[in-house]
Amino acid sequence: MNVKNCENQEKSIVALTVEVSAEEFEAAIVKAYQKLRKKINVPGFRPGKAPRKIIEGMYGAEVFYEEAVNIAMPDAYEAAVTEKQLDVVGYPQVELEGEVTKDGFTFKASVPVYPEVKLGAYKGLKAPKTPAKVTAADVDDRLKEMADRNTRLVSVDREAKNGDVAVIDFEGFLDGKPFDGGKGTNHSLELGSGSFVPGFEEQVVGMKAGEEKDIDITFPEDYHEDLAGKAVVFKVKVHEVKEKDVPAMDDEFAKDVSEFDTLKDLKADLKKKITEEREEAAQRTFEDKLMEQVAENITADVPDAMVDAQAHRFLDNFKNQIMQQGIPYDQYLKMTGMDEAKLLADAKEPALRQVRLDLALAAIIKEENIEISDDEVEEEYKKMAEQYNIELENVKKYLPAQQVKDQLSTRKAISIVTESATATAPKAEKKAEDGEEKPAKKTAAKKTAKAEDGEEKPAKKTAAKKTAKAEDGEEKPAKKPAAKKTAKKTEE
């Protein structure tokens, strides 16, 4: 193998021109003959027993060239990558140059490599940080959640109303025929929850146990295509009506749901916990905004392969989330009218941001000479075992030490950025004379919308982002290329 040329191109692509010698090609031909001879019929010989020269005499000397190229090329490619010390991050594009002869062949491999990263500003940055604010209404909302969890359902003999739970059988008919997914038995439906198609729950209101009714519904235009805009009839039978028996908000309630003896103490504890939650959320948002700046400040020619790989990771995570909710992925695509190509296309922009963030973090770790000791790894293992109530040895079994080191390195890198940064007050909004709020001028960053509880929420939703590397680390594809033109995919 001889690397005739090694050229850097745009988007961190390196073009390798590699020559496979006659000797190397001959060794590959021998392997190709041993692999293929059983598949070639030669009169007078049992399968696999015909000599190579006889086969070549019948079918031509080139009979084994294609398979030999597939055998020789991956090894030559890997040797070239090793010789040039390339940090490959994706599959190469490979093509043959010129003819394949007994003297060997030449191929060109365009391979994406880890880009050179130049850090911009990462210390002394500024970002807005919302102070944690907790009102009495926030505490009451949390109490209501606790009350809801401890609410009993009691059967009542009266007409159903909003807030009740109706236990029903239902079956939907389109043009007099049942349609898929339109039937349920003994289904508990909370009236007013909006969990059914618009107009359905409103017509169950007023029904009593034992009553049957036909409900006319027109599906929304944005429903999945089979039923979008269609008028259907649901035959509904109510088996039971249940009302919520909400516990009284008093000291006895506090004793039942917590370790506190009085409602006052429970409220104080809830306020403390909500404050801590919002302080943590504000700190995470603060860190995210700082790391967005750090990622924007780097100079790097990011290869498309890294972005594509990250987009696929985002999509895989999304698939898992959908399936965990009990929705088959194919059914989700049908319901939403989406396809995988569109989902991947939508993931490209956040994927690029994530890749730039990962590159920035790796550059800071290198610049700051961040190293993680074995003692730090051991301490982190113990923390996780205690936090998740798992045996220490099981944590070590399923979480490699290198992965823990990567996580700790990332945390330290983020801490270097945040500890040197300045938290600023969120930009105030000016009120116009007509009472309509208008954004303040001279803002460099995108606006954030303030929720009633004082917590900042992003103005625009994007695919999930991380400020740290994925726990499984940066994925790198296998290095073996599949030869183009006359070369078939190499058999493993």
Short mmCIF file of C-alpha atoms in Angstrom, two decimals:
data_model
loop_
_atom_site.label_atom_id
_atom_site.label_comp_id
_atom_site.label_asym_id
_atom_site.label_seq_id
_atom_site.Cartn_x
_atom_site.Cartn_y
_atom_site.Cartn_z
CA MET A 1 0.00 0.00 0.00
CA ASN A 2 1.23 3.42 -0.96
CA VAL A 3 -0.47 6.74 -0.13
CA LYS A 4 0.14 8.73 -3.30
CA ASN A 5 -1.66 11.86 -2.07
CA CYS A 6 -3.27 13.23 1.10
CA GLU A 7 -5.21 16.46 0.61
CA ASN A 8 -7.26 18.52 3.07
CA GLN A 9 -10.57 19.73 1.68
CA GLU A 10 -13.56 21.75 2.93
CA LYS A 11 -15.79 20.54 5.78
CA SER A 12 -12.85 18.67 7.35
CA ILE A 13 -12.66 16.13 4.52
CA VAL A 14 -9.34 14.49 3.75
CA ALA A 15 -8.91 13.01 0.26
CA LEU A 16 -6.59 10.00 0.23
CA THR A 17 -5.26 8.55 -3.02
CA VAL A 18 -4.08 5.02 -2.26
CA GLU A 19 -2.24 2.58 -4.49
CA VAL A 20 -2.51 -1.18 -3.96
CA SER A 21 0.59 -2.96 -5.26
CA ALA A 22 0.71 -6.00 -7.54
CA GLU A 23 1.90 -8.16 -4.64
CA GLU A 24 -0.96 -7.06 -2.35
CA PHE A 25 -3.50 -7.49 -5.14
CA GLU A 26 -2.21 -10.98 -5.92
CA ALA A 27 -2.67 -11.98 -2.26
CA ALA A 28 -6.24 -10.66 -2.42
CA ILE A 29 -6.90 -12.62 -5.64
CA VAL A 30 -5.79 -15.82 -3.90
CA LYS A 31 -8.31 -15.13 -1.10
CA ALA A 32 -11.01 -14.34 -3.65
CA TYR A 33 -10.33 -17.65 -5.45
CA GLN A 34 -10.56 -19.60 -2.17
CA LYS A 35 -13.83 -17.89 -1.35
CA LEU A 36 -15.53 -18.17 -4.74
CA ARG A 37 -14.27 -21.45 -6.19
CA LYS A 38 -17.13 -23.51 -4.72
CA LYS A 39 -19.62 -21.31 -6.56
CA ILE A 40 -18.00 -21.78 -9.98
CA ASN A 41 -18.90 -24.85 -12.03
CA VAL A 42 -16.09 -26.33 -14.10
CA PRO A 43 -16.75 -29.49 -16.17
CA GLY A 44 -14.69 -32.44 -14.97
CA PHE A 45 -14.12 -31.05 -11.47
CA ARG A 46 -16.09 -31.39 -8.26
CA PRO A 47 -17.34 -28.08 -6.78
CA GLY A 48 -14.44 -26.20 -5.24
CA LYS A 49 -11.75 -28.48 -6.69
CA ALA A 50 -11.02 -26.70 -9.98
CA PRO A 51 -7.55 -25.07 -10.01
CA ARG A 52 -7.39 -21.30 -10.24
CA LYS A 53 -5.63 -21.39 -13.61
CA ILE A 54 -8.37 -23.57 -15.11
CA ILE A 55 -11.10 -21.18 -13.90
CA GLU A 56 -9.18 -18.13 -15.16
CA GLY A 57 -8.65 -19.90 -18.46
CA MET A 58 -12.39 -20.45 -18.87
CA TYR A 59 -13.70 -17.11 -17.57
CA GLY A 60 -10.74 -14.78 -18.00
CA ALA A 61 -8.04 -13.55 -15.62
CA GLU A 62 -10.41 -10.82 -14.34
CA VAL A 63 -12.92 -13.33 -12.91
CA PHE A 64 -11.64 -12.75 -9.35
CA TYR A 65 -10.78 -9.04 -9.64
CA GLU A 66 -14.03 -7.63 -8.24
CA GLU A 67 -13.95 -9.76 -5.11
CA ALA A 68 -10.21 -9.17 -4.73
CA VAL A 69 -10.76 -5.41 -4.78
CA ASN A 70 -13.36 -5.80 -2.04
CA ILE A 71 -10.85 -7.77 0.01
CA ALA A 72 -7.82 -5.53 -0.55
CA MET A 73 -9.41 -2.09 -0.38
CA PRO A 74 -10.59 -1.99 3.29
CA ASP A 75 -7.19 -3.13 4.57
CA ALA A 76 -5.40 -0.62 2.36
CA TYR A 77 -7.75 2.14 3.50
CA GLU A 78 -7.20 1.40 7.20
CA ALA A 79 -3.45 1.24 6.69
CA ALA A 80 -3.55 4.64 4.96
CA VAL A 81 -5.62 6.17 7.78
CA THR A 82 -3.18 4.80 10.35
CA GLU A 83 -0.15 6.03 8.41
CA LYS A 84 -1.58 9.57 8.14
CA GLN A 85 -2.85 9.48 11.74
CA LEU A 86 -6.34 10.59 10.79
CA ASP A 87 -9.08 10.85 13.44
CA VAL A 88 -11.96 9.55 11.31
CA VAL A 89 -15.54 10.51 12.27
CA GLY A 90 -17.56 8.95 9.46
CA TYR A 91 -17.66 6.58 6.53
CA PRO A 92 -15.52 7.44 3.51
CA GLN A 93 -16.69 7.98 -0.05
CA VAL A 94 -14.60 5.62 -2.15
CA GLU A 95 -14.09 5.32 -5.89
CA LEU A 96 -11.64 3.49 -8.12
CA GLU A 97 -9.27 5.50 -10.26
CA GLY A 98 -8.26 3.95 -13.56
CA GLU A 99 -8.39 0.27 -14.45
CA VAL A 100 -7.89 -2.77 -12.24
CA THR A 101 -5.08 -4.94 -13.63
CA LYS A 102 -2.80 -7.70 -12.38
CA ASP A 103 -0.42 -4.91 -11.35
CA GLY A 104 -2.95 -3.66 -8.78
CA PHE A 105 -5.28 -0.68 -8.61
CA THR A 106 -5.63 2.84 -7.23
CA PHE A 107 -8.57 4.27 -5.32
CA LYS A 108 -9.53 7.60 -3.82
CA ALA A 109 -11.16 7.82 -0.37
CA SER A 110 -12.74 11.06 0.81
CA VAL A 111 -13.01 10.69 4.57
CA PRO A 112 -14.46 13.08 7.20
CA VAL A 113 -12.10 13.72 10.10
CA TYR A 114 -12.34 15.39 13.49
CA PRO A 115 -12.06 19.11 12.77
CA GLU A 116 -9.43 21.48 14.07
CA VAL A 117 -11.09 23.61 16.74
CA LYS A 118 -10.04 27.10 17.73
CA LEU A 119 -11.58 28.32 20.97
CA GLY A 120 -13.11 31.76 21.11
CA ALA A 121 -14.13 33.51 24.31
CA TYR A 122 -15.22 31.09 27.03
CA LYS A 123 -14.36 33.00 30.21
CA GLY A 124 -15.85 36.22 31.51
CA LEU A 125 -19.10 35.79 29.60
CA LYS A 126 -22.48 37.25 30.58
CA ALA A 127 -25.94 35.74 30.47
CA PRO A 128 -29.32 36.52 32.05
CA LYS A 129 -30.38 34.56 35.10
CA THR A 130 -33.85 34.66 36.57
CA PRO A 131 -34.03 34.75 40.37
CA ALA A 132 -36.14 32.00 41.89
CA LYS A 133 -39.50 33.44 42.91
CA VAL A 134 -42.17 31.39 44.66
CA THR A 135 -45.63 32.74 45.45
CA ALA A 136 -48.38 31.46 47.72
CA ALA A 137 -50.27 30.44 44.56
CA ASP A 138 -47.34 28.23 43.53
CA VAL A 139 -47.46 26.44 46.87
CA ASP A 140 -51.25 26.06 46.58
CA ASP A 141 -50.83 24.53 43.12
CA ARG A 142 -48.40 21.97 44.52
CA LEU A 143 -50.81 21.21 47.34
CA LYS A 144 -53.55 20.71 44.78
CA GLU A 145 -51.37 18.20 42.94
CA MET A 146 -50.89 16.29 46.20
CA ALA A 147 -54.63 16.43 46.85
CA ASP A 148 -55.35 15.12 43.35
CA ARG A 149 -53.06 12.16 43.94
CA ASN A 150 -54.96 11.39 47.15
CA THR A 151 -58.41 11.96 45.71
CA ARG A 152 -60.84 9.03 45.72
CA LEU A 153 -63.45 8.34 43.05
CA VAL A 154 -66.91 7.71 44.46
CA SER A 155 -69.80 6.29 42.44
CA VAL A 156 -72.81 8.63 42.26
CA ASP A 157 -76.37 8.22 40.99
CA ARG A 158 -76.83 11.42 39.01
CA GLU A 159 -76.10 12.99 35.65
CA ALA A 160 -72.44 13.29 34.74
CA LYS A 161 -70.84 16.73 34.84
CA ASN A 162 -67.45 18.19 34.02
CA GLY A 163 -64.81 16.90 36.41
CA ASP A 164 -66.55 13.55 36.84
CA VAL A 165 -65.19 10.27 35.53
CA ALA A 166 -67.60 8.34 33.29
CA VAL A 167 -66.98 4.63 32.74
CA ILE A 168 -68.16 4.01 29.19
CA ASP A 169 -68.31 1.63 26.24
CA PHE A 170 -68.02 3.31 22.87
CA GLU A 171 -67.77 2.39 19.20
CA GLY A 172 -67.34 4.76 16.27
CA PHE A 173 -68.98 4.33 12.86
CA LEU A 174 -68.07 5.99 9.57
CA ASP A 175 -70.77 5.73 6.91
CA GLY A 176 -72.42 3.06 9.05
CA LYS A 177 -69.29 0.91 9.34
CA PRO A 178 -66.97 0.58 12.38
CA PHE A 179 -63.50 2.15 11.89
CA ASP A 180 -60.15 1.06 13.32
CA GLY A 181 -59.27 2.47 16.73
CA GLY A 182 -62.80 3.70 17.40
CA LYS A 183 -63.87 1.13 19.99
CA GLY A 184 -63.37 0.86 23.74
CA THR A 185 -64.96 -0.96 26.68
CA ASN A 186 -65.11 0.06 30.35
CA HIS A 187 -63.03 3.11 29.52
CA SER A 188 -62.66 5.67 32.32
CA LEU A 189 -63.04 9.12 30.78
CA GLU A 190 -62.53 12.29 32.81
CA LEU A 191 -65.05 14.76 31.44
CA GLY A 192 -63.54 18.11 30.56
CA SER A 193 -60.02 16.68 30.27
CA GLY A 194 -59.95 17.12 26.48
CA SER A 195 -58.48 13.64 26.05
CA PHE A 196 -61.08 12.64 23.44
CA VAL A 197 -61.85 14.18 20.07
CA PRO A 198 -63.43 17.67 20.41
CA GLY A 199 -67.18 17.53 21.02
CA PHE A 200 -67.23 14.00 22.46
CA GLU A 201 -66.89 14.70 26.17
CA GLU A 202 -69.35 17.60 26.03
CA GLN A 203 -72.06 15.22 24.81
CA VAL A 204 -71.37 12.66 27.55
CA VAL A 205 -72.05 15.39 30.11
CA GLY A 206 -75.64 14.92 31.33
CA MET A 207 -75.74 11.15 30.82
CA LYS A 208 -76.46 8.78 33.71
CA ALA A 209 -75.38 5.22 34.51
CA GLY A 210 -77.19 2.74 32.24
CA GLU A 211 -77.97 5.37 29.60
CA GLU A 212 -77.09 4.86 25.91
CA LYS A 213 -76.69 7.58 23.31
CA ASP A 214 -75.49 8.23 19.75
CA ILE A 215 -72.96 11.05 19.60
CA ASP A 216 -72.34 12.89 16.34
CA ILE A 217 -68.75 14.07 15.86
CA THR A 218 -66.81 15.66 13.01
CA PHE A 219 -63.08 14.99 13.24
CA PRO A 220 -60.75 18.01 12.94
CA GLU A 221 -59.16 18.73 9.57
CA ASP A 222 -55.68 18.16 11.06
CA TYR A 223 -56.58 14.65 12.30
CA HIS A 224 -54.81 11.75 10.62
CA GLU A 225 -55.80 11.38 6.99
CA ASP A 226 -58.19 8.42 7.31
CA LEU A 227 -60.63 10.41 9.46
CA ALA A 228 -59.66 14.08 8.92
CA GLY A 229 -62.78 16.21 8.51
CA LYS A 230 -65.06 13.14 8.48
CA ALA A 231 -68.46 13.05 10.23
CA VAL A 232 -68.87 9.93 12.39
CA VAL A 233 -71.30 8.53 14.94
CA PHE A 234 -70.20 7.09 18.30
CA LYS A 235 -72.55 4.71 20.07
CA VAL A 236 -71.93 5.29 23.79
CA LYS A 237 -73.12 3.47 26.89
CA VAL A 238 -72.42 4.80 30.39
CA HIS A 239 -71.82 2.11 33.01
CA GLU A 240 -70.97 4.32 35.96
CA VAL A 241 -70.51 7.96 36.95
CA LYS A 242 -67.87 8.77 39.57
CA GLU A 243 -67.13 12.04 41.31
CA LYS A 244 -63.92 13.09 42.96
CA ASP A 245 -63.82 13.03 46.76
CA VAL A 246 -61.14 15.66 47.34
CA PRO A 247 -59.56 15.64 50.81
CA ALA A 248 -59.93 18.74 52.97
CA MET A 249 -56.84 20.94 53.08
CA ASP A 250 -56.05 20.82 56.81
CA ASP A 251 -53.59 19.45 59.35
CA GLU A 252 -54.98 15.93 58.96
CA PHE A 253 -54.25 16.12 55.24
CA ALA A 254 -50.66 17.19 56.02
CA LYS A 255 -50.24 14.20 58.35
CA ASP A 256 -51.62 11.80 55.72
CA VAL A 257 -49.42 12.93 52.84
CA SER A 258 -46.17 13.98 54.57
CA GLU A 259 -44.02 13.71 57.67
CA PHE A 260 -45.37 17.04 58.96
CA ASP A 261 -48.04 17.49 61.62
CA THR A 262 -49.44 20.79 60.40
CA LEU A 263 -50.46 22.25 57.08
CA LYS A 264 -48.32 25.30 57.84
CA ASP A 265 -45.15 23.19 58.14
CA LEU A 266 -46.03 21.32 54.96
CA LYS A 267 -46.47 24.59 53.07
CA ALA A 268 -43.11 25.86 54.35
CA ASP A 269 -41.41 22.68 53.18
CA LEU A 270 -43.09 22.87 49.76
CA LYS A 271 -41.99 26.49 49.35
CA LYS A 272 -38.42 25.49 50.17
CA LYS A 273 -38.47 22.61 47.68
CA ILE A 274 -40.04 24.67 44.90
CA THR A 275 -37.43 27.38 45.49
CA GLU A 276 -34.62 24.84 45.22
CA GLU A 277 -36.14 23.38 42.04
CA ARG A 278 -36.39 26.81 40.43
CA GLU A 279 -32.90 27.78 41.50
CA GLU A 280 -31.57 24.59 39.88
CA ALA A 281 -33.64 25.24 36.74
CA ALA A 282 -32.42 28.83 36.59
CA GLN A 283 -28.83 27.66 36.99
CA ARG A 284 -29.25 25.11 34.19
CA THR A 285 -30.76 27.75 31.92
CA PHE A 286 -27.91 30.12 32.82
CA GLU A 287 -25.35 27.42 31.96
CA ASP A 288 -27.16 26.61 28.70
CA LYS A 289 -27.06 30.25 27.60
CA LEU A 290 -23.37 30.52 28.43
CA MET A 291 -22.50 27.30 26.62
CA GLU A 292 -24.48 28.44 23.57
CA GLN A 293 -22.16 31.45 23.45
CA VAL A 294 -19.10 29.25 23.84
CA ALA A 295 -20.26 27.00 21.00
CA GLU A 296 -20.96 30.01 18.77
CA ASN A 297 -17.51 31.44 19.53
CA ILE A 298 -15.47 28.47 18.30
CA THR A 299 -13.96 28.30 14.84
CA ALA A 300 -14.33 24.83 13.31
CA ASP A 301 -15.05 23.41 9.87
CA VAL A 302 -17.62 20.86 11.01
CA PRO A 303 -17.95 17.80 8.74
CA ASP A 304 -21.46 16.84 7.64
CA ALA A 305 -20.89 13.31 8.91
CA MET A 306 -20.76 14.50 12.53
CA VAL A 307 -23.98 16.48 12.11
CA ASP A 308 -25.74 13.56 10.39
CA ALA A 309 -24.68 11.16 13.15
CA GLN A 310 -25.98 13.53 15.84
CA ALA A 311 -29.26 14.03 13.97
CA HIS A 312 -29.73 10.25 13.89
CA ARG A 313 -29.03 10.09 17.64
CA PHE A 314 -31.69 12.72 18.23
CA LEU A 315 -34.11 10.72 16.09
CA ASP A 316 -33.31 7.47 17.93
CA ASN A 317 -33.95 9.21 21.27
CA PHE A 318 -37.24 10.56 19.93
CA LYS A 319 -38.29 7.08 18.77
CA ASN A 320 -37.59 5.71 22.24
CA GLN A 321 -39.66 8.46 23.86
CA ILE A 322 -42.57 7.75 21.53
CA MET A 323 -42.43 4.02 22.22
CA GLN A 324 -42.19 4.59 25.99
CA GLN A 325 -45.50 6.43 25.70
CA GLY A 326 -46.99 3.29 24.17
CA ILE A 327 -47.24 4.71 20.64
CA PRO A 328 -45.74 2.63 17.80
CA TYR A 329 -43.35 4.79 15.78
CA ASP A 330 -44.97 3.93 12.44
CA GLN A 331 -48.37 4.83 13.86
CA TYR A 332 -47.01 8.16 15.10
CA LEU A 333 -45.73 9.01 11.61
CA LYS A 334 -49.13 8.17 10.14
CA MET A 335 -51.04 10.20 12.74
CA THR A 336 -48.88 13.29 12.30
CA GLY A 337 -48.41 13.02 8.56
CA MET A 338 -44.63 13.13 9.07
CA ASP A 339 -41.93 10.98 7.54
CA GLU A 340 -38.47 10.09 8.79
CA ALA A 341 -36.70 12.21 6.19
CA LYS A 342 -38.57 15.30 7.45
CA LEU A 343 -37.76 14.48 11.09
CA LEU A 344 -34.08 14.12 10.22
CA ALA A 345 -34.12 17.36 8.25
CA ASP A 346 -35.69 19.18 11.21
CA ALA A 347 -33.03 17.72 13.50
CA LYS A 348 -30.09 19.03 11.45
CA GLU A 349 -30.00 22.54 12.94
CA PRO A 350 -30.09 21.45 16.62
CA ALA A 351 -27.67 18.64 15.73
CA LEU A 352 -25.17 21.17 14.39
CA ARG A 353 -25.50 23.20 17.61
CA GLN A 354 -24.93 20.07 19.68
CA VAL A 355 -21.86 19.07 17.66
CA ARG A 356 -20.37 22.55 18.03
CA LEU A 357 -21.06 22.38 21.76
CA ASP A 358 -19.33 18.99 22.04
CA LEU A 359 -16.35 20.32 20.08
CA ALA A 360 -16.17 23.37 22.35
CA LEU A 361 -16.27 21.25 25.50
CA ALA A 362 -13.54 18.95 24.20
CA ALA A 363 -11.41 21.99 23.32
CA ILE A 364 -11.84 23.48 26.82
CA ILE A 365 -10.91 20.15 28.42
CA LYS A 366 -7.75 20.12 26.32
CA GLU A 367 -6.94 23.81 26.86
CA GLU A 368 -7.42 23.59 30.64
CA ASN A 369 -5.60 20.24 30.93
CA ILE A 370 -8.58 18.74 32.75
CA GLU A 371 -7.85 15.27 34.05
CA ILE A 372 -9.96 13.00 36.23
CA SER A 373 -8.31 10.82 38.86
CA ASP A 374 -9.32 7.27 39.72
CA ASP A 375 -10.38 8.51 43.18
CA GLU A 376 -12.80 10.97 41.59
CA VAL A 377 -14.27 8.19 39.48
CA GLU A 378 -14.70 5.98 42.55
CA GLU A 379 -16.40 8.80 44.46
CA GLU A 380 -18.79 9.37 41.55
CA TYR A 381 -19.64 5.66 41.46
CA LYS A 382 -20.52 5.80 45.17
CA LYS A 383 -22.73 8.86 44.69
CA MET A 384 -24.67 7.19 41.87
CA ALA A 385 -25.07 3.95 43.85
CA GLU A 386 -26.51 5.91 46.78
CA GLN A 387 -28.67 8.16 44.61
CA TYR A 388 -30.30 5.31 42.69
CA ASN A 389 -30.14 2.76 45.52
CA ILE A 390 -28.11 0.32 43.42
CA GLU A 391 -25.26 -1.92 44.49
CA LEU A 392 -21.90 -0.26 43.85
CA GLU A 393 -20.60 -3.21 41.86
CA ASN A 394 -23.65 -3.14 39.60
CA VAL A 395 -23.07 0.54 38.84
CA LYS A 396 -19.48 -0.24 37.89
CA LYS A 397 -20.60 -3.21 35.80
CA TYR A 398 -22.95 -1.21 33.60
CA LEU A 399 -21.16 2.16 33.53
CA PRO A 400 -17.57 2.08 32.18
CA ALA A 401 -14.99 4.14 34.05
CA GLN A 402 -14.09 6.06 30.89
CA GLN A 403 -17.68 7.18 30.53
CA VAL A 404 -17.65 8.48 34.10
CA LYS A 405 -14.39 10.32 33.39
CA ASP A 406 -15.95 11.94 30.32
CA GLN A 407 -18.94 13.09 32.36
CA LEU A 408 -16.76 14.54 35.13
CA SER A 409 -14.46 16.24 32.59
CA THR A 410 -17.48 17.85 30.96
CA ARG A 411 -18.79 19.09 34.31
CA LYS A 412 -15.45 20.65 35.13
CA ALA A 413 -15.30 22.35 31.74
CA ILE A 414 -18.78 23.81 32.22
CA SER A 415 -17.84 24.93 35.74
CA ILE A 416 -14.85 26.83 34.37
CA VAL A 417 -17.21 28.73 32.06
CA THR A 418 -19.94 29.41 34.65
CA GLU A 419 -17.67 30.33 37.57
CA SER A 420 -15.99 33.02 35.51
CA ALA A 421 -19.28 34.33 34.11
CA THR A 422 -21.53 37.14 35.27
CA ALA A 423 -25.26 36.66 35.77
CA THR A 424 -27.30 39.61 34.55
CA ALA A 425 -30.91 40.52 35.20
CA PRO A 426 -33.37 39.35 32.55
CA LYS A 427 -34.26 42.05 30.05
CA ALA A 428 -37.34 43.98 31.15
CA GLU A 429 -40.18 44.62 28.75
CA LYS A 430 -41.42 48.15 28.14
CA LYS A 431 -45.13 48.88 28.16
CA ALA A 432 -46.50 50.96 25.35
CA GLU A 433 -49.12 53.62 26.01
CA ASP A 434 -51.85 51.35 24.70
CA GLY A 435 -50.95 48.82 27.38
CA GLU A 436 -49.37 46.32 24.99
CA GLU A 437 -45.99 45.05 26.10
CA LYS A 438 -43.17 45.55 23.67
CA PRO A 439 -39.65 44.10 23.86
CA ALA A 440 -36.87 46.34 25.08
CA LYS A 441 -34.47 47.55 22.42
CA LYS A 442 -30.80 46.72 21.95
CA THR A 443 -30.88 43.05 22.82
CA ALA A 444 -28.28 40.79 21.35
CA ALA A 445 -29.77 37.54 22.55
CA LYS A 446 -33.17 36.11 21.71
CA LYS A 447 -36.02 37.12 24.04
CA THR A 448 -37.37 34.77 26.66
CA ALA A 449 -40.95 34.67 27.79
CA LYS A 450 -41.60 34.96 31.50
CA ALA A 451 -44.05 32.54 33.03
CA GLU A 452 -46.37 33.71 35.78
CA ASP A 453 -44.24 31.94 38.34
CA GLY A 454 -41.25 34.05 37.36
CA GLU A 455 -39.33 31.24 35.72
CA GLU A 456 -37.91 31.95 32.29
CA LYS A 457 -38.99 29.68 29.49
CA PRO A 458 -37.45 29.52 26.02
CA ALA A 459 -39.21 31.59 23.39
CA LYS A 460 -38.70 28.91 20.76
CA LYS A 461 -38.79 25.17 21.20
CA THR A 462 -36.08 23.10 19.56
CA ALA A 463 -35.13 19.46 19.64
CA ALA A 464 -33.68 18.39 22.96
CA LYS A 465 -30.23 19.83 23.60
CA LYS A 466 -27.53 18.84 26.02
CA THR A 467 -24.74 20.85 27.54
CA ALA A 468 -22.72 17.75 28.09
CA LYS A 469 -21.58 14.88 25.91
CA ALA A 470 -23.95 11.98 25.54
CA GLU A 471 -23.31 9.40 28.21
CA ASP A 472 -22.21 6.90 25.65
CA GLY A 473 -19.62 9.35 24.33
CA GLU A 474 -19.05 10.45 20.74
CA GLU A 475 -19.98 7.68 18.37
CA LYS A 476 -17.58 6.94 15.56
CA PRO A 477 -18.60 4.79 12.60
CA ALA A 478 -16.60 1.81 11.49
CA LYS A 479 -13.73 2.71 9.22
CA LYS A 480 -14.07 0.03 6.53
CA PRO A 481 -15.34 1.47 3.24
CA ALA A 482 -17.52 -0.22 0.67
CA ALA A 483 -15.81 -0.04 -2.71
CA LYS A 484 -17.72 1.62 -5.57
CA LYS A 485 -17.79 0.84 -9.26
CA THR A 486 -16.47 -2.70 -9.74
CA ALA A 487 -16.19 -3.44 -6.03
CA LYS A 488 -19.10 -5.08 -4.18
CA LYS A 489 -19.67 -4.67 -0.45
CA THR A 490 -17.02 -6.63 1.43
CA GLU A 491 -18.40 -9.62 3.28
CA GLU A 492 -17.62 -9.60 6.93
#
